[in-house]
Short mmCIF file of C-alpha atoms in Angstrom, two decimals:
data_model
loop_
_atom_site.label_atom_id
_atom_site.label_comp_id
_atom_site.label_asym_id
_atom_site.label_seq_id
_atom_site.Cartn_x
_atom_site.Cartn_y
_atom_site.Cartn_z
CA GLN F 1 0.00 0.10 0.04
CA VAL F 2 1.35 3.27 -1.11
CA GLN F 3 1.94 5.86 1.57
CA LEU F 4 3.04 9.46 1.47
CA GLN F 5 4.68 11.67 4.45
CA GLU F 6 5.35 15.13 4.75
CA SER F 7 8.05 16.39 6.87
CA GLY F 8 10.01 19.66 7.45
CA PRO F 9 10.13 22.67 9.61
CA GLY F 10 6.82 24.09 11.11
CA LEU F 11 8.11 27.46 11.60
CA VAL F 12 9.83 29.55 8.74
CA LYS F 13 10.77 33.30 9.40
CA PRO F 14 9.42 35.77 6.58
CA SER F 15 11.88 36.32 3.70
CA GLN F 16 13.28 32.74 4.07
CA THR F 17 13.16 29.77 2.03
CA LEU F 18 10.36 27.07 3.17
CA SER F 19 11.64 23.37 2.49
CA LEU F 20 9.37 20.50 2.56
CA THR F 21 10.40 16.67 2.11
CA CYS F 22 7.70 13.96 1.00
CA THR F 23 8.81 10.44 1.52
CA VAL F 24 7.19 7.61 -0.41
CA SER F 25 6.93 4.18 0.95
CA GLY F 26 5.12 0.99 -0.55
CA ALA F 27 5.93 1.88 -4.17
CA SER F 28 8.68 2.95 -6.56
CA MET F 29 8.65 7.04 -7.72
CA SER F 30 10.09 5.63 -11.00
CA GLY F 31 7.63 3.10 -11.93
CA GLY F 32 3.91 3.42 -13.39
CA PRO F 33 2.28 6.22 -14.97
CA TYR F 34 2.32 8.72 -11.81
CA TYR F 35 3.30 11.89 -10.87
CA TRP F 36 4.21 13.72 -7.98
CA ASN F 37 2.51 16.97 -6.50
CA TRP F 38 2.30 19.69 -3.63
CA ILE F 39 -0.65 21.08 -2.83
CA ARG F 40 -1.75 23.31 0.41
CA LEU F 41 -4.55 24.73 2.20
CA PRO F 42 -3.97 28.29 3.91
CA ALA F 43 -6.63 28.63 6.97
CA GLY F 44 -10.03 29.62 5.68
CA LYS F 45 -9.25 29.00 2.29
CA GLY F 46 -9.37 26.17 -0.42
CA LEU F 47 -6.83 23.78 -1.62
CA GLU F 48 -4.35 25.33 -4.11
CA TRP F 49 -2.29 23.17 -6.28
CA ILE F 50 1.37 24.07 -6.08
CA GLY F 51 3.05 22.05 -8.41
CA ARG F 52 4.21 18.89 -9.75
CA ILE F 53 7.04 16.64 -10.96
CA TYR F 54 7.16 13.53 -13.49
CA PRO F 55 9.69 10.66 -13.02
CA ASN F 56 11.93 12.33 -15.61
CA GLY F 57 12.34 15.21 -13.80
CA SER F 58 10.22 17.73 -15.65
CA THR F 59 7.83 20.12 -13.81
CA ASN F 60 5.05 22.05 -13.82
CA TYR F 61 4.22 24.64 -11.48
CA ASN F 62 0.97 26.89 -10.51
CA PRO F 63 1.66 30.41 -12.40
CA SER F 64 0.71 32.23 -9.36
CA LEU F 65 3.59 30.51 -7.29
CA LYS F 66 6.35 29.60 -10.15
CA SER F 67 8.97 32.33 -9.36
CA ARG F 68 9.16 31.27 -6.09
CA VAL F 69 8.69 27.65 -6.26
CA THR F 70 10.96 24.43 -7.16
CA ILE F 71 10.14 20.59 -6.88
CA SER F 72 12.85 18.31 -7.46
CA LEU F 73 13.41 14.17 -6.89
CA ASP F 74 15.63 13.03 -4.66
CA THR F 75 18.40 10.76 -6.07
CA SER F 76 17.06 8.29 -3.83
CA GLU F 77 13.70 7.54 -5.59
CA ILE F 78 11.66 7.51 -2.82
CA GLN F 79 11.58 11.31 -1.83
CA PHE F 80 10.68 14.41 -3.49
CA SER F 81 11.02 17.83 -2.30
CA LEU F 82 9.42 21.51 -2.31
CA LYS F 83 11.11 24.75 -1.96
CA VAL F 84 9.41 28.15 -1.82
CA SER F 85 11.55 31.13 -1.46
CA SER F 86 10.97 34.82 -0.04
CA VAL F 87 7.96 33.41 2.18
CA THR F 88 5.43 35.82 3.54
CA ALA F 89 2.56 35.29 6.05
CA ALA F 90 0.44 34.55 3.12
CA ASP F 91 2.46 31.26 2.83
CA THR F 92 1.41 29.79 6.15
CA ALA F 93 -0.64 26.62 5.12
CA VAL F 94 -1.09 22.99 5.45
CA TYR F 95 1.19 21.46 3.00
CA PHE F 96 0.31 18.26 1.43
CA CYS F 97 2.06 15.86 -1.04
CA ALA F 98 -0.11 13.55 -3.41
CA ARG F 99 0.60 10.99 -6.00
CA GLY F 100 -1.29 11.77 -9.56
CA SER F 101 -2.40 8.76 -11.63
CA SER F 102 -3.90 8.26 -14.88
CA LEU F 103 -7.24 6.44 -13.93
CA SER F 104 -9.38 4.63 -16.51
CA SER F 105 -13.13 5.28 -17.34
CA TYR F 106 -15.19 3.15 -19.50
CA SER F 107 -17.53 4.63 -21.87
CA GLY F 108 -19.25 3.56 -24.98
CA GLY F 109 -17.08 0.36 -25.58
CA TRP F 110 -13.69 2.60 -25.05
CA TYR F 111 -11.66 3.01 -21.85
CA TYR F 112 -10.53 6.85 -21.50
CA TYR F 113 -7.75 8.01 -19.11
CA TYR F 114 -8.19 10.70 -16.68
CA TYR F 115 -5.58 12.46 -14.13
CA ALA F 116 -6.65 12.44 -10.40
CA MET F 117 -4.65 12.55 -7.15
CA ASP F 118 -5.23 9.34 -5.35
CA VAL F 119 -2.99 9.29 -2.75
CA TRP F 120 -2.19 12.01 -0.24
CA GLY F 121 -0.26 12.33 2.69
CA GLN F 122 -1.40 13.49 5.93
CA GLY F 123 -0.38 17.19 5.63
CA THR F 124 2.01 19.59 7.64
CA THR F 125 1.48 22.69 9.10
CA VAL F 126 3.89 25.59 8.19
CA THR F 127 3.83 28.83 9.93
CA VAL F 128 5.64 31.98 8.25
CA SER F 129 6.36 34.42 11.29
CA SER F 130 9.31 36.02 12.97
CA ASP B 1 -6.78 29.89 -15.99
CA ILE B 2 -9.82 27.84 -15.53
CA GLN B 3 -11.71 28.96 -12.68
CA MET B 4 -13.82 26.78 -10.39
CA THR B 5 -17.02 27.68 -8.76
CA GLN B 6 -18.52 25.59 -6.05
CA SER B 7 -22.14 26.28 -4.55
CA PRO B 8 -23.30 26.15 -2.02
CA SER B 9 -20.13 27.28 0.07
CA SER B 10 -21.69 25.01 3.13
CA LEU B 11 -24.77 23.16 3.60
CA SER B 12 -26.59 21.36 6.75
CA ALA B 13 -28.78 18.48 6.37
CA SER B 14 -29.95 15.29 8.32
CA VAL B 15 -28.70 12.01 8.57
CA GLY B 16 -30.27 10.06 5.74
CA ASP B 17 -30.93 12.92 3.46
CA SER B 18 -29.89 13.19 0.09
CA VAL B 19 -27.70 16.48 -0.57
CA THR B 20 -26.15 17.81 -3.98
CA MET B 21 -23.44 20.03 -4.67
CA THR B 22 -22.24 21.61 -7.65
CA CYS B 23 -19.13 22.81 -9.25
CA ARG B 24 -19.10 25.04 -12.27
CA ALA B 25 -16.09 25.64 -14.71
CA SER B 26 -15.20 28.70 -16.52
CA GLN B 27 -14.70 27.24 -19.72
CA SER B 28 -15.40 23.46 -21.12
CA ILE B 29 -13.46 20.83 -19.29
CA SER B 30 -15.15 17.92 -20.90
CA ARG B 31 -15.08 14.88 -18.17
CA HIS B 32 -11.96 16.02 -16.55
CA LEU B 33 -13.31 17.00 -13.23
CA ASN B 34 -12.56 15.11 -9.75
CA TRP B 35 -14.14 15.17 -6.13
CA TYR B 36 -11.89 15.05 -2.94
CA GLN B 37 -13.27 14.98 0.50
CA HIS B 38 -11.44 16.48 3.18
CA LYS B 39 -11.66 15.88 7.08
CA ILE B 40 -9.61 18.31 9.22
CA GLY B 41 -6.49 16.55 10.39
CA LYS B 42 -6.80 14.06 7.77
CA ALA B 43 -5.58 13.20 4.17
CA PRO B 44 -7.81 14.50 1.42
CA LYS B 45 -9.32 11.70 -0.12
CA LEU B 46 -10.44 10.90 -3.67
CA LEU B 47 -14.23 10.20 -4.05
CA ILE B 48 -14.91 10.57 -7.96
CA TYR B 49 -12.72 11.09 -10.96
CA ALA B 50 -13.53 11.44 -14.73
CA ALA B 51 -16.61 13.41 -13.47
CA SER B 52 -18.55 10.16 -12.47
CA SER B 53 -16.41 7.13 -11.87
CA LEU B 54 -16.13 6.08 -8.43
CA GLN B 55 -12.73 5.43 -6.79
CA THR B 56 -12.24 2.05 -5.55
CA GLY B 57 -13.24 1.46 -1.85
CA VAL B 58 -15.59 4.64 -1.92
CA PRO B 59 -19.04 4.04 -0.79
CA SER B 60 -21.91 3.86 -3.68
CA ARG B 61 -23.69 6.68 -1.72
CA PHE B 62 -21.47 9.03 -3.53
CA SER B 63 -22.07 9.71 -7.17
CA GLY B 64 -21.00 12.07 -9.50
CA GLY B 65 -22.56 13.68 -13.17
CA GLY B 66 -22.02 16.14 -15.46
CA SER B 67 -19.99 17.05 -18.48
CA GLY B 68 -18.50 20.25 -20.20
CA THR B 69 -18.91 23.04 -17.34
CA ASP B 70 -21.56 21.99 -15.10
CA PHE B 71 -20.98 19.09 -12.27
CA THR B 72 -22.60 17.64 -9.41
CA LEU B 73 -21.85 15.52 -6.43
CA THR B 74 -24.47 13.88 -4.71
CA ILE B 75 -24.35 11.90 -1.58
CA ASN B 76 -27.25 9.84 -0.83
CA SER B 77 -28.28 8.96 2.62
CA LEU B 78 -26.00 11.00 4.36
CA GLN B 79 -24.01 9.45 6.94
CA PRO B 80 -22.17 11.15 10.12
CA GLU B 81 -18.97 10.38 8.86
CA ASP B 82 -19.62 12.37 5.62
CA VAL B 83 -18.84 15.29 7.40
CA GLY B 84 -16.18 17.53 5.96
CA THR B 85 -15.27 19.61 3.10
CA TYR B 86 -15.71 18.54 -0.72
CA TYR B 87 -13.61 20.07 -3.37
CA CYS B 88 -13.88 19.76 -7.02
CA GLN B 89 -10.55 19.82 -9.50
CA GLN B 90 -10.47 20.21 -13.14
CA THR B 91 -7.43 18.46 -14.64
CA TYR B 92 -7.98 19.54 -18.21
CA SER B 93 -5.56 21.87 -17.82
CA SER B 94 -3.19 23.04 -14.75
CA PRO B 95 -4.95 21.42 -11.95
CA ASP B 96 -7.38 23.89 -9.91
CA PHE B 97 -9.59 23.22 -7.07
CA GLY B 98 -12.87 24.79 -6.35
CA LEU B 99 -13.09 26.59 -2.78
CA GLY B 100 -15.28 23.71 -1.53
CA THR B 101 -18.22 23.01 0.06
CA LYS B 102 -18.53 22.35 3.77
CA VAL B 103 -21.05 19.61 4.72
CA GLU B 104 -22.29 19.60 8.50
CA ILE B 105 -25.08 17.41 10.01
CA LYS B 106 -28.25 18.95 11.60
#
């Protein structure tokens, strides 16, 4: 059974860089049609997708965060990381990592494939404060 | 960007009721629409993908519908454990979530 676990400092000072790691257990990060995501949930707001990384290292980022975000794969192939630079109080949130999968849906005699985030970590709270 | 609008923002219903929430996309997304359930302190859970496909292990009282720009999530016979916030997400382009519908028990 695949499990994801976020880890990292719970408190970051303004203007510094937030760094988090997601550890994947129960499956290989490099096998299968998967990609690996970071999402956050600020207090009182909705889920915000931050970005994703594919096994080949290619990345996509939310345009609103792109200039400050870096997602990378660990060479161990069981972890991937998030860095958010120049943080402010607006970056205070619960941060989640999640696996993205290609899931099949049968319709009209054909199978179609759709992306969804089917395994999530429990989340880790990061507070930006001096 | 594709904007996702969910309504209502919150609802309260009795155990056993049927409840429906909606999600509207700012442009057509075909059936690239997922629904997630989130309980505070827990990992979000995928309920429905491809607008109407039930994720493995999810109770059959959850159902999704729609295509194009308008989508629904229905919970038949609401149970106490269904309390939480429900988010829609489009994956037609860069993944975006709606702001959520908070479900409470009367």
